[in-house]
Amino acid sequence: MSTLIDIQRTRSPKQRPSPSELGFGKHFTDHMFLMDFERGRGWSGGRVVPYGPVQVDPAASALHYGQTIFEGLKAFPDPAGRIRVFRLGDHLARLNQSARTLCIPEVDLEVAARGVRALLAIDAAWMPEGEGTSLYIRPLVFATEPFLGVRPAEHFLLCVFLSPVAGYYSTGAAPVRIWVEERYTRAAPGGLGTAKTGANYAASLRAAEDAKARGYEQVLWLDALEHKHVEEVGTMNLFLRIGEEIVTPPLEGTLLRGITRDSVLTLLRHWGLKVSERRISIEEIRTAHARGVLQEVFGTGTAAVISPVGELGFADTSLKIGDGAGPVASRLKQAITDIQYGRAPDRFGWLSPIEALATAEGTAGVAMRA
Ligand code: PMP
């Protein structure tokens, strides 16, 4: 399909942040990619425009009923400075999986990928320098139709924008402290748990704030029915090493199908280690800790890749785990970041290169065959 992406360059490029100011998700690049959906017409009008506020009608149904989905992925420089996106196709496929759950029209994967590529090519100079930094890519789809009835909207906006980022946690690579949440729940069977949608994050805030007040960085969610089995952490999937078995909760409809989770499972299996996707109860974790066989606990996610968990907090006790990052967590982080930054071969085909945008050089308003 030949889809023209209109490109309108900014006339006032912003000052780029220095590496020490980066943080996570605080700065945005000069451009964004937009595309509109109208029922009867489908998706159209793919364009790269200067980054900035979009006009939203106060009656837009996303603001009221939360018909919105998003993704989070990253682009990295290779040693020659070329930009490559990590698992682009898998993230866009998950966007469409979320779309189906929320009755949002699926995006054409090919066109969305071209939009991401065009945007990255235009804002390539925003790629930060320094270990652990990258360009975070945030695709977002939300219902723009001004209508107050509760039904799937008929107008949507797809917006993709970029943020130069450092690591996610203020603790850096130090182990995080996680509160095991036995009161609030994130997602119930048959609910929205597998979708990357605002409601899941809104539902997590109360518990996260309470955990923070107790000195914990994130919450470990338990299943909604029995409060017995572990599910996932705030914005990460969870792995535990008990003896020589590495365990992660199965994808049974209440947790996010993490792309980093999948990368980790692929590597662990490739290395011939013993991995299980199975239910694991808090009781089993407490017993393993008491027996001294809870070797490692770590979270996996795009933002921090691998985050060692140093402590699990409960109302009546806290379990200290290991002493810094364990060997499996460290090996995984090294292996994944080596692939991401092109220091190791891309043996699983996880990276999509971004070609320089020769056709869009020059002035504003150039149409590009993306
Ligand atoms: N669970 C939740 C709830 C998340 O928000 C994230 C971050 N996207 C993850 C898990 C990890 O997913 P991924 O590895 O795809 O970033």
mmCIF file of C-alpha atoms and ligand atoms in Angstrom:
data_model
loop_
_atom_site.group_PDB
_atom_site.id
_atom_site.type_symbol
_atom_site.label_atom_id
_atom_site.label_comp_id
_atom_site.label_asym_id
_atom_site.label_seq_id
_atom_site.Cartn_x
_atom_site.Cartn_y
_atom_site.Cartn_z
ATOM 1 C CA MET A 1 0.000 0.000 0.000
ATOM 2 C CA SER A 2 1.330 3.457 -0.774
ATOM 3 C CA THR A 3 0.416 5.810 2.009
ATOM 4 C CA LEU A 4 1.561 9.378 1.961
ATOM 5 C CA ILE A 5 2.548 10.785 5.297
ATOM 6 C CA ASP A 6 2.448 14.557 5.306
ATOM 7 C CA ILE A 7 5.357 16.133 7.101
ATOM 8 C CA GLN A 8 5.177 19.570 8.641
ATOM 9 C CA ARG A 9 8.388 20.532 10.351
ATOM 10 C CA THR A 10 8.521 22.750 13.409
ATOM 11 C CA ARG A 11 9.745 26.316 12.939
ATOM 12 C CA SER A 12 10.885 26.551 16.535
ATOM 13 C CA PRO A 13 12.930 23.506 17.561
ATOM 14 C CA LYS A 14 13.240 23.102 21.304
ATOM 15 C CA GLN A 15 16.380 23.063 23.407
ATOM 16 C CA ARG A 16 17.305 19.430 24.036
ATOM 17 C CA PRO A 17 17.775 18.355 27.681
ATOM 18 C CA SER A 18 21.238 17.456 28.951
ATOM 19 C CA PRO A 19 21.759 13.791 30.000
ATOM 20 C CA SER A 20 21.504 14.709 33.695
ATOM 21 C CA GLU A 21 18.078 16.319 33.205
ATOM 22 C CA LEU A 22 16.520 13.409 31.323
ATOM 23 C CA GLY A 23 14.600 11.412 33.929
ATOM 24 C CA PHE A 24 11.658 9.425 32.543
ATOM 25 C CA GLY A 25 8.887 10.882 30.386
ATOM 26 C CA LYS A 26 9.500 14.531 31.255
ATOM 27 C CA HIS A 27 10.735 15.869 27.921
ATOM 28 C CA PHE A 28 9.153 15.517 24.488
ATOM 29 C CA THR A 29 10.749 15.899 21.079
ATOM 30 C CA ASP A 30 9.885 18.417 18.354
ATOM 31 C CA HIS A 31 7.322 16.367 16.418
ATOM 32 C CA MET A 32 4.505 13.872 16.768
ATOM 33 C CA PHE A 33 2.637 11.561 14.404
ATOM 34 C CA LEU A 34 -1.157 11.868 14.193
ATOM 35 C CA MET A 35 -3.831 9.891 12.356
ATOM 36 C CA ASP A 36 -7.655 10.100 12.568
ATOM 37 C CA PHE A 37 -10.352 7.490 12.562
ATOM 38 C CA GLU A 38 -13.906 8.155 11.498
ATOM 39 C CA ARG A 39 -16.491 5.449 11.266
ATOM 40 C CA GLY A 40 -17.248 4.742 7.592
ATOM 41 C CA ARG A 41 -13.939 6.202 6.472
ATOM 42 C CA GLY A 42 -11.434 4.227 8.512
ATOM 43 C CA TRP A 43 -8.015 5.547 9.490
ATOM 44 C CA SER A 44 -6.691 8.418 7.370
ATOM 45 C CA GLY A 45 -4.638 11.590 7.408
ATOM 46 C CA GLY A 46 -1.359 10.170 8.741
ATOM 47 C CA ARG A 47 0.918 13.151 9.343
ATOM 48 C CA VAL A 48 3.984 14.282 11.244
ATOM 49 C CA VAL A 49 3.440 17.714 12.802
ATOM 50 C CA PRO A 50 5.148 19.882 15.433
ATOM 51 C CA TYR A 51 4.685 18.429 18.942
ATOM 52 C CA GLY A 52 2.092 20.258 20.996
ATOM 53 C CA PRO A 53 -1.370 20.201 22.584
ATOM 54 C CA VAL A 54 -4.213 18.676 20.561
ATOM 55 C CA GLN A 55 -7.701 20.151 20.727
ATOM 56 C CA VAL A 56 -10.115 17.894 22.573
ATOM 57 C CA ASP A 57 -13.836 18.560 22.957
ATOM 58 C CA PRO A 58 -14.892 18.409 26.655
ATOM 59 C CA ALA A 59 -17.568 15.904 25.580
ATOM 60 C CA ALA A 60 -14.940 13.589 24.014
ATOM 61 C CA SER A 61 -15.862 10.162 25.311
ATOM 62 C CA ALA A 62 -12.288 9.179 26.230
ATOM 63 C CA LEU A 63 -12.395 11.807 28.976
ATOM 64 C CA HIS A 64 -15.581 10.362 30.457
ATOM 65 C CA TYR A 65 -15.606 6.656 29.823
ATOM 66 C CA GLY A 66 -11.935 5.923 29.351
ATOM 67 C CA GLN A 67 -11.957 4.500 25.826
ATOM 68 C CA THR A 68 -8.222 4.833 25.421
ATOM 69 C CA ILE A 69 -5.209 2.563 24.864
ATOM 70 C CA PHE A 70 -1.463 3.083 24.639
ATOM 71 C CA GLU A 71 1.899 1.413 24.166
ATOM 72 C CA GLY A 72 5.420 2.005 25.446
ATOM 73 C CA LEU A 73 8.522 0.967 23.500
ATOM 74 C CA LYS A 74 12.019 2.221 22.865
ATOM 75 C CA ALA A 75 14.469 3.109 20.116
ATOM 76 C CA PHE A 76 18.211 2.689 20.650
ATOM 77 C CA PRO A 77 21.354 3.794 18.812
ATOM 78 C CA ASP A 78 23.710 1.084 17.556
ATOM 79 C CA PRO A 79 27.501 1.610 17.814
ATOM 80 C CA ALA A 80 27.470 3.395 14.416
ATOM 81 C CA GLY A 81 24.738 5.771 15.637
ATOM 82 C CA ARG A 82 21.933 4.231 13.553
ATOM 83 C CA ILE A 83 18.547 4.106 15.262
ATOM 84 C CA ARG A 84 16.724 0.815 15.783
ATOM 85 C CA VAL A 85 13.386 0.119 17.464
ATOM 86 C CA PHE A 86 13.086 -2.806 19.877
ATOM 87 C CA ARG A 87 10.215 -5.193 19.028
ATOM 88 C CA LEU A 88 8.182 -2.624 17.079
ATOM 89 C CA GLY A 89 5.864 -5.172 15.447
ATOM 90 C CA ASP A 90 5.134 -6.904 18.768
ATOM 91 C CA HIS A 91 4.248 -3.629 20.474
ATOM 92 C CA LEU A 92 1.936 -2.545 17.656
ATOM 93 C CA ALA A 93 0.312 -5.990 17.674
ATOM 94 C CA ARG A 94 -0.303 -5.572 21.418
ATOM 95 C CA LEU A 95 -1.810 -2.124 20.734
ATOM 96 C CA ASN A 96 -4.325 -3.841 18.480
ATOM 97 C CA GLN A 97 -4.955 -6.517 21.089
ATOM 98 C CA SER A 98 -5.804 -3.721 23.569
ATOM 99 C CA ALA A 99 -7.924 -2.094 20.837
ATOM 100 C CA ARG A 100 -10.063 -5.227 20.503
ATOM 101 C CA THR A 101 -10.668 -5.346 24.268
ATOM 102 C CA LEU A 102 -11.716 -1.671 24.398
ATOM 103 C CA CYS A 103 -13.847 -1.713 21.192
ATOM 104 C CA ILE A 104 -11.364 0.643 19.534
ATOM 105 C CA PRO A 105 -10.764 0.239 15.778
ATOM 106 C CA GLU A 106 -7.511 -1.589 15.104
ATOM 107 C CA VAL A 107 -4.775 0.402 13.390
ATOM 108 C CA ASP A 108 -3.191 -0.757 10.144
ATOM 109 C CA LEU A 109 0.074 -2.178 11.498
ATOM 110 C CA GLU A 110 2.022 -1.264 8.380
ATOM 111 C CA VAL A 111 0.852 2.362 8.363
ATOM 112 C CA ALA A 112 1.392 2.786 12.107
ATOM 113 C CA ALA A 113 4.923 1.362 11.768
ATOM 114 C CA ARG A 114 5.637 3.823 8.950
ATOM 115 C CA GLY A 115 4.410 6.676 11.133
ATOM 116 C CA VAL A 116 6.739 5.615 13.941
ATOM 117 C CA ARG A 117 9.634 5.337 11.483
ATOM 118 C CA ALA A 118 8.972 8.758 9.921
ATOM 119 C CA LEU A 119 8.759 10.377 13.353
ATOM 120 C CA LEU A 120 12.006 8.778 14.515
ATOM 121 C CA ALA A 121 13.777 9.771 11.339
ATOM 122 C CA ILE A 122 12.711 13.409 11.769
ATOM 123 C CA ASP A 123 13.570 13.602 15.468
ATOM 124 C CA ALA A 124 16.675 11.379 15.268
ATOM 125 C CA ALA A 125 18.859 14.135 16.727
ATOM 126 C CA TRP A 126 16.887 13.765 19.978
ATOM 127 C CA MET A 127 18.452 10.358 20.666
ATOM 128 C CA PRO A 128 20.205 10.990 23.989
ATOM 129 C CA GLU A 129 23.781 9.932 24.623
ATOM 130 C CA GLY A 130 24.941 7.906 27.574
ATOM 131 C CA GLU A 131 24.586 4.458 29.090
ATOM 132 C CA GLY A 132 20.992 3.386 29.680
ATOM 133 C CA THR A 133 19.426 6.247 27.704
ATOM 134 C CA SER A 134 17.061 5.835 24.756
ATOM 135 C CA LEU A 135 14.140 7.407 22.922
ATOM 136 C CA TYR A 136 10.897 6.202 24.475
ATOM 137 C CA ILE A 137 8.004 5.895 22.009
ATOM 138 C CA ARG A 138 4.452 6.411 23.244
ATOM 139 C CA PRO A 139 1.626 5.482 20.830
ATOM 140 C CA LEU A 140 -1.804 6.474 22.156
ATOM 141 C CA VAL A 141 -5.317 6.022 20.756
ATOM 142 C CA PHE A 142 -8.298 7.744 22.338
ATOM 143 C CA ALA A 143 -11.957 8.401 21.569
ATOM 144 C CA THR A 144 -12.464 11.988 20.393
ATOM 145 C CA GLU A 145 -16.154 11.841 19.482
ATOM 146 C CA PRO A 146 -18.171 14.458 21.404
ATOM 147 C CA PHE A 147 -21.034 12.263 22.579
ATOM 148 C CA LEU A 148 -22.233 11.471 26.083
ATOM 149 C CA GLY A 149 -24.005 8.182 25.452
ATOM 150 C CA VAL A 150 -22.166 5.095 26.643
ATOM 151 C CA ARG A 151 -21.199 3.139 23.528
ATOM 152 C CA PRO A 152 -18.012 2.711 21.486
ATOM 153 C CA ALA A 153 -17.082 6.079 19.964
ATOM 154 C CA GLU A 154 -17.012 6.694 16.222
ATOM 155 C CA HIS A 155 -14.031 9.088 16.102
ATOM 156 C CA PHE A 156 -10.536 8.405 17.417
ATOM 157 C CA LEU A 157 -7.101 9.964 17.298
ATOM 158 C CA LEU A 158 -3.862 7.979 17.092
ATOM 159 C CA CYS A 159 -0.988 10.021 18.410
ATOM 160 C CA VAL A 160 2.633 8.842 18.617
ATOM 161 C CA PHE A 161 5.210 10.943 20.388
ATOM 162 C CA LEU A 162 8.752 10.531 21.672
ATOM 163 C CA SER A 163 10.509 11.205 24.946
ATOM 164 C CA PRO A 164 14.282 11.044 25.479
ATOM 165 C CA VAL A 165 14.732 9.025 28.677
ATOM 166 C CA ALA A 166 17.193 7.710 31.208
ATOM 167 C CA GLY A 167 16.352 4.772 33.481
ATOM 168 C CA TYR A 168 12.872 4.599 35.071
ATOM 169 C CA TYR A 169 13.541 4.373 38.799
ATOM 170 C CA SER A 170 15.109 7.100 40.879
ATOM 171 C CA THR A 171 16.969 4.281 42.694
ATOM 172 C CA GLY A 172 18.885 3.583 39.441
ATOM 173 C CA ALA A 173 19.926 -0.067 39.208
ATOM 174 C CA ALA A 174 19.571 -0.574 42.992
ATOM 175 C CA PRO A 175 17.019 -3.206 44.065
ATOM 176 C CA VAL A 176 13.461 -1.920 44.476
ATOM 177 C CA ARG A 177 11.255 -2.434 47.523
ATOM 178 C CA ILE A 178 7.844 -3.846 46.639
ATOM 179 C CA TRP A 179 4.687 -3.858 48.745
ATOM 180 C CA VAL A 180 2.569 -7.010 48.485
ATOM 181 C CA GLU A 181 -0.960 -5.622 48.101
ATOM 182 C CA GLU A 182 -3.487 -7.748 49.972
ATOM 183 C CA ARG A 183 -6.394 -5.301 49.983
ATOM 184 C CA TYR A 184 -6.796 -3.542 46.627
ATOM 185 C CA THR A 185 -6.836 -5.407 43.321
ATOM 186 C CA ARG A 186 -5.780 -4.408 39.814
ATOM 187 C CA ALA A 187 -7.772 -6.656 37.486
ATOM 188 C CA ALA A 188 -10.260 -9.474 37.811
ATOM 189 C CA PRO A 189 -10.804 -12.416 35.452
ATOM 190 C CA GLY A 190 -12.911 -11.253 32.516
ATOM 191 C CA GLY A 191 -11.776 -7.652 33.039
ATOM 192 C CA LEU A 192 -9.284 -5.345 31.339
ATOM 193 C CA GLY A 193 -6.086 -6.727 32.857
ATOM 194 C CA THR A 194 -4.440 -7.726 29.574
ATOM 195 C CA ALA A 195 -5.072 -4.347 27.940
ATOM 196 C CA LYS A 196 -2.765 -1.380 28.132
ATOM 197 C CA THR A 197 -5.507 1.084 28.965
ATOM 198 C CA GLY A 198 -5.727 4.053 31.292
ATOM 199 C CA ALA A 199 -8.278 2.405 33.591
ATOM 200 C CA ASN A 200 -5.752 -0.194 34.777
ATOM 201 C CA TYR A 201 -3.320 2.520 35.780
ATOM 202 C CA ALA A 202 -6.019 4.662 37.414
ATOM 203 C CA ALA A 203 -7.015 1.573 39.407
ATOM 204 C CA SER A 204 -3.424 1.182 40.596
ATOM 205 C CA LEU A 205 -2.835 4.671 41.973
ATOM 206 C CA ARG A 206 -4.474 4.417 45.424
ATOM 207 C CA ALA A 207 -2.520 1.294 46.317
ATOM 208 C CA ALA A 208 0.705 2.728 44.859
ATOM 209 C CA GLU A 209 0.375 5.921 46.917
ATOM 210 C CA ASP A 210 -0.289 3.948 50.100
ATOM 211 C CA ALA A 211 2.734 1.737 49.348
ATOM 212 C CA LYS A 212 4.904 4.824 48.767
ATOM 213 C CA ALA A 213 3.833 6.260 52.107
ATOM 214 C CA ARG A 214 5.164 3.037 53.663
ATOM 215 C CA GLY A 215 8.500 3.455 51.844
ATOM 216 C CA TYR A 216 7.892 1.043 48.949
ATOM 217 C CA GLU A 217 8.428 1.875 45.276
ATOM 218 C CA GLN A 218 5.749 -0.295 43.687
ATOM 219 C CA VAL A 219 2.952 -2.713 44.431
ATOM 220 C CA LEU A 220 2.871 -6.447 43.789
ATOM 221 C CA TRP A 221 -0.672 -7.349 42.778
ATOM 222 C CA LEU A 222 -2.299 -10.574 43.871
ATOM 223 C CA ASP A 223 -5.160 -12.323 42.100
ATOM 224 C CA ALA A 224 -8.506 -10.615 42.617
ATOM 225 C CA LEU A 225 -10.448 -13.710 43.692
ATOM 226 C CA GLU A 226 -8.384 -15.193 46.491
ATOM 227 C CA HIS A 227 -5.579 -12.671 47.094
ATOM 228 C CA LYS A 228 -3.299 -15.653 47.076
ATOM 229 C CA HIS A 229 -1.324 -15.870 43.827
ATOM 230 C CA VAL A 230 1.079 -13.221 42.554
ATOM 231 C CA GLU A 231 0.216 -11.482 39.279
ATOM 232 C CA GLU A 232 2.451 -8.549 38.325
ATOM 233 C CA VAL A 233 4.114 -5.438 39.689
ATOM 234 C CA GLY A 234 2.945 -1.848 38.962
ATOM 235 C CA THR A 235 4.524 -1.557 35.517
ATOM 236 C CA MET A 236 6.472 -4.804 35.378
ATOM 237 C CA ASN A 237 5.983 -8.535 35.070
ATOM 238 C CA LEU A 238 7.493 -10.608 37.871
ATOM 239 C CA PHE A 239 10.053 -13.416 37.908
ATOM 240 C CA LEU A 240 11.296 -15.423 40.901
ATOM 241 C CA ARG A 241 14.176 -17.874 41.109
ATOM 242 C CA ILE A 242 13.473 -20.600 43.624
ATOM 243 C CA GLY A 243 16.379 -22.977 43.791
ATOM 244 C CA GLU A 244 17.181 -23.519 40.118
ATOM 245 C CA GLU A 245 13.631 -22.990 38.812
ATOM 246 C CA ILE A 246 12.757 -19.585 37.365
ATOM 247 C CA VAL A 247 9.033 -18.928 37.726
ATOM 248 C CA THR A 248 6.741 -16.289 36.266
ATOM 249 C CA PRO A 249 2.937 -16.119 36.569
ATOM 250 C CA PRO A 250 1.074 -17.433 33.502
ATOM 251 C CA LEU A 251 -0.906 -15.251 31.077
ATOM 252 C CA GLU A 252 -4.407 -16.159 32.155
ATOM 253 C CA GLY A 253 -6.187 -12.935 31.253
ATOM 254 C CA THR A 254 -5.522 -10.613 34.180
ATOM 255 C CA LEU A 255 -1.981 -9.412 33.531
ATOM 256 C CA LEU A 256 -0.197 -7.593 30.757
ATOM 257 C CA ARG A 257 1.526 -9.738 28.140
ATOM 258 C CA GLY A 258 4.870 -8.009 28.694
ATOM 259 C CA ILE A 259 7.199 -7.835 25.726
ATOM 260 C CA THR A 260 10.220 -7.833 28.042
ATOM 261 C CA ARG A 261 8.696 -10.874 29.788
ATOM 262 C CA ASP A 262 8.680 -12.593 26.412
ATOM 263 C CA SER A 263 12.284 -11.528 25.660
ATOM 264 C CA VAL A 264 13.355 -12.872 29.074
ATOM 265 C CA LEU A 265 11.564 -16.208 28.547
ATOM 266 C CA THR A 266 13.156 -16.512 25.100
ATOM 267 C CA LEU A 267 16.653 -15.924 26.488
ATOM 268 C CA LEU A 268 16.231 -18.185 29.525
ATOM 269 C CA ARG A 269 15.037 -21.034 27.299
ATOM 270 C CA HIS A 270 17.821 -20.334 24.813
ATOM 271 C CA TRP A 271 20.315 -20.650 27.683
ATOM 272 C CA GLY A 272 18.775 -23.968 28.689
ATOM 273 C CA LEU A 273 17.653 -22.814 32.138
ATOM 274 C CA LYS A 274 14.601 -24.246 33.865
ATOM 275 C CA VAL A 275 11.681 -21.855 33.379
ATOM 276 C CA SER A 276 8.032 -22.289 34.345
ATOM 277 C CA GLU A 277 5.011 -20.154 33.560
ATOM 278 C CA ARG A 278 2.857 -21.240 36.464
ATOM 279 C CA ARG A 279 0.827 -19.901 39.333
ATOM 280 C CA ILE A 280 2.848 -19.090 42.400
ATOM 281 C CA SER A 281 1.307 -18.308 45.754
ATOM 282 C CA ILE A 282 2.483 -15.927 48.431
ATOM 283 C CA GLU A 283 2.582 -18.946 50.732
ATOM 284 C CA GLU A 284 5.066 -20.699 48.432
ATOM 285 C CA ILE A 285 7.217 -17.567 48.300
ATOM 286 C CA ARG A 286 7.229 -17.188 52.086
ATOM 287 C CA THR A 287 8.133 -20.861 52.517
ATOM 288 C CA ALA A 288 10.913 -20.649 49.911
ATOM 289 C CA HIS A 289 12.287 -17.605 51.722
ATOM 290 C CA ALA A 290 12.154 -19.378 55.083
ATOM 291 C CA ARG A 291 14.012 -22.362 53.580
ATOM 292 C CA GLY A 292 16.639 -20.058 52.088
ATOM 293 C CA VAL A 293 15.882 -21.036 48.459
ATOM 294 C CA LEU A 294 14.297 -17.769 47.270
ATOM 295 C CA GLN A 295 17.403 -16.803 45.318
ATOM 296 C CA GLU A 296 16.225 -13.893 43.184
ATOM 297 C CA VAL A 297 13.146 -11.799 42.483
ATOM 298 C CA PHE A 298 13.056 -9.303 39.614
ATOM 299 C CA GLY A 299 10.628 -7.294 37.538
ATOM 300 C CA THR A 300 10.745 -6.976 33.747
ATOM 301 C CA GLY A 301 9.499 -4.055 31.677
ATOM 302 C CA THR A 302 10.410 -1.708 28.850
ATOM 303 C CA ALA A 303 11.259 1.190 31.145
ATOM 304 C CA ALA A 304 13.900 -0.450 33.345
ATOM 305 C CA VAL A 305 14.435 -3.769 31.439
ATOM 306 C CA ILE A 306 15.236 -5.786 34.587
ATOM 307 C CA SER A 307 14.686 -4.452 38.105
ATOM 308 C CA PRO A 308 15.968 -6.562 40.962
ATOM 309 C CA VAL A 309 13.555 -6.690 43.897
ATOM 310 C CA GLY A 310 15.388 -6.429 47.218
ATOM 311 C CA GLU A 311 12.446 -6.627 49.565
ATOM 312 C CA LEU A 312 8.842 -7.801 49.629
ATOM 313 C CA GLY A 313 6.813 -5.995 52.277
ATOM 314 C CA PHE A 314 3.721 -7.384 54.031
ATOM 315 C CA ALA A 315 1.568 -5.959 56.798
ATOM 316 C CA ASP A 316 3.169 -8.325 59.332
ATOM 317 C CA THR A 317 6.693 -8.809 57.998
ATOM 318 C CA SER A 318 9.141 -8.082 55.234
ATOM 319 C CA LEU A 319 11.268 -10.527 53.277
ATOM 320 C CA LYS A 320 14.764 -9.413 52.273
ATOM 321 C CA ILE A 321 15.972 -10.991 49.057
ATOM 322 C CA GLY A 322 19.575 -11.369 47.974
ATOM 323 C CA ASP A 323 22.194 -8.695 48.113
ATOM 324 C CA GLY A 324 21.927 -6.489 45.046
ATOM 325 C CA ALA A 325 21.148 -7.833 41.562
ATOM 326 C CA GLY A 326 21.338 -11.635 41.383
ATOM 327 C CA PRO A 327 23.254 -13.542 38.680
ATOM 328 C CA VAL A 328 20.256 -14.351 36.461
ATOM 329 C CA ALA A 329 18.876 -10.792 36.642
ATOM 330 C CA SER A 330 22.319 -9.366 35.834
ATOM 331 C CA ARG A 331 22.917 -11.753 32.956
ATOM 332 C CA LEU A 332 19.498 -10.972 31.462
ATOM 333 C CA LYS A 333 19.961 -7.223 31.735
ATOM 334 C CA GLN A 334 23.365 -7.446 30.105
ATOM 335 C CA ALA A 335 22.121 -9.702 27.296
ATOM 336 C CA ILE A 336 19.027 -7.621 26.489
ATOM 337 C CA THR A 337 20.781 -4.255 26.608
ATOM 338 C CA ASP A 338 23.677 -5.653 24.518
ATOM 339 C CA ILE A 339 21.142 -6.593 21.819
ATOM 340 C CA GLN A 340 19.302 -3.267 22.141
ATOM 341 C CA TYR A 341 22.459 -1.167 21.740
ATOM 342 C CA GLY A 342 23.873 -3.402 19.023
ATOM 343 C CA ARG A 343 26.787 -4.690 21.092
ATOM 344 C CA ALA A 344 25.570 -8.252 20.471
ATOM 345 C CA PRO A 345 23.977 -9.772 17.355
ATOM 346 C CA ASP A 346 20.209 -9.455 16.993
ATOM 347 C CA ARG A 347 19.797 -13.224 16.911
ATOM 348 C CA PHE A 348 16.044 -13.194 17.559
ATOM 349 C CA GLY A 349 15.218 -10.473 15.002
ATOM 350 C CA TRP A 350 13.996 -8.001 17.630
ATOM 351 C CA LEU A 351 15.249 -4.766 16.070
ATOM 352 C CA SER A 352 13.763 -2.650 13.255
ATOM 353 C CA PRO A 353 16.199 -0.208 11.674
ATOM 354 C CA ILE A 354 15.140 3.368 10.909
ATOM 355 C CA GLU A 355 16.348 4.670 7.575
ATOM 356 C CA ALA A 356 17.491 8.272 7.291
ATOM 357 C CA LEU A 357 14.668 10.454 6.003
ATOM 358 C CA ALA A 358 16.229 11.674 2.764
ATOM 359 C CA THR A 359 12.856 12.389 1.123
ATOM 360 C CA ALA A 360 11.754 14.755 3.860
ATOM 361 C CA GLU A 361 14.830 16.942 3.939
ATOM 362 C CA GLY A 362 14.147 20.614 3.599
ATOM 363 C CA THR A 363 11.092 22.657 4.275
ATOM 364 C CA ALA A 364 7.765 22.150 5.962
ATOM 365 C CA GLY A 365 4.891 20.458 4.192
ATOM 366 C CA VAL A 366 6.879 17.923 2.192
ATOM 367 C CA ALA A 367 4.843 14.824 1.428
ATOM 368 C CA MET A 368 6.807 11.668 1.894
ATOM 369 C CA ARG A 369 6.181 8.204 0.581
ATOM 370 C CA ALA A 370 6.823 6.479 3.919
HETATM 371 N N1 PMP B 1 2.759 -4.859 33.376
HETATM 372 C C1 PMP B 1 2.257 -3.604 33.306
HETATM 373 C C2 PMP B 1 0.989 -3.294 34.014
HETATM 374 C C3 PMP B 1 2.915 -2.621 32.554
HETATM 375 O O1 PMP B 1 2.449 -1.370 32.488
HETATM 376 C C4 PMP B 1 4.124 -2.958 31.896
HETATM 377 C C5 PMP B 1 4.860 -1.915 31.081
HETATM 378 N N2 PMP B 1 4.399 -1.864 29.765
HETATM 379 C C6 PMP B 1 4.599 -4.282 31.977
HETATM 380 C C7 PMP B 1 3.882 -5.207 32.737
HETATM 381 C C8 PMP B 1 5.814 -4.711 31.230
HETATM 382 O O2 PMP B 1 5.524 -4.797 29.856
HETATM 383 P P1 PMP B 1 6.635 -4.555 28.739
HETATM 384 O O3 PMP B 1 7.735 -5.512 29.020
HETATM 385 O O4 PMP B 1 5.953 -4.822 27.465
HETATM 386 O O5 PMP B 1 7.077 -3.133 28.875
#
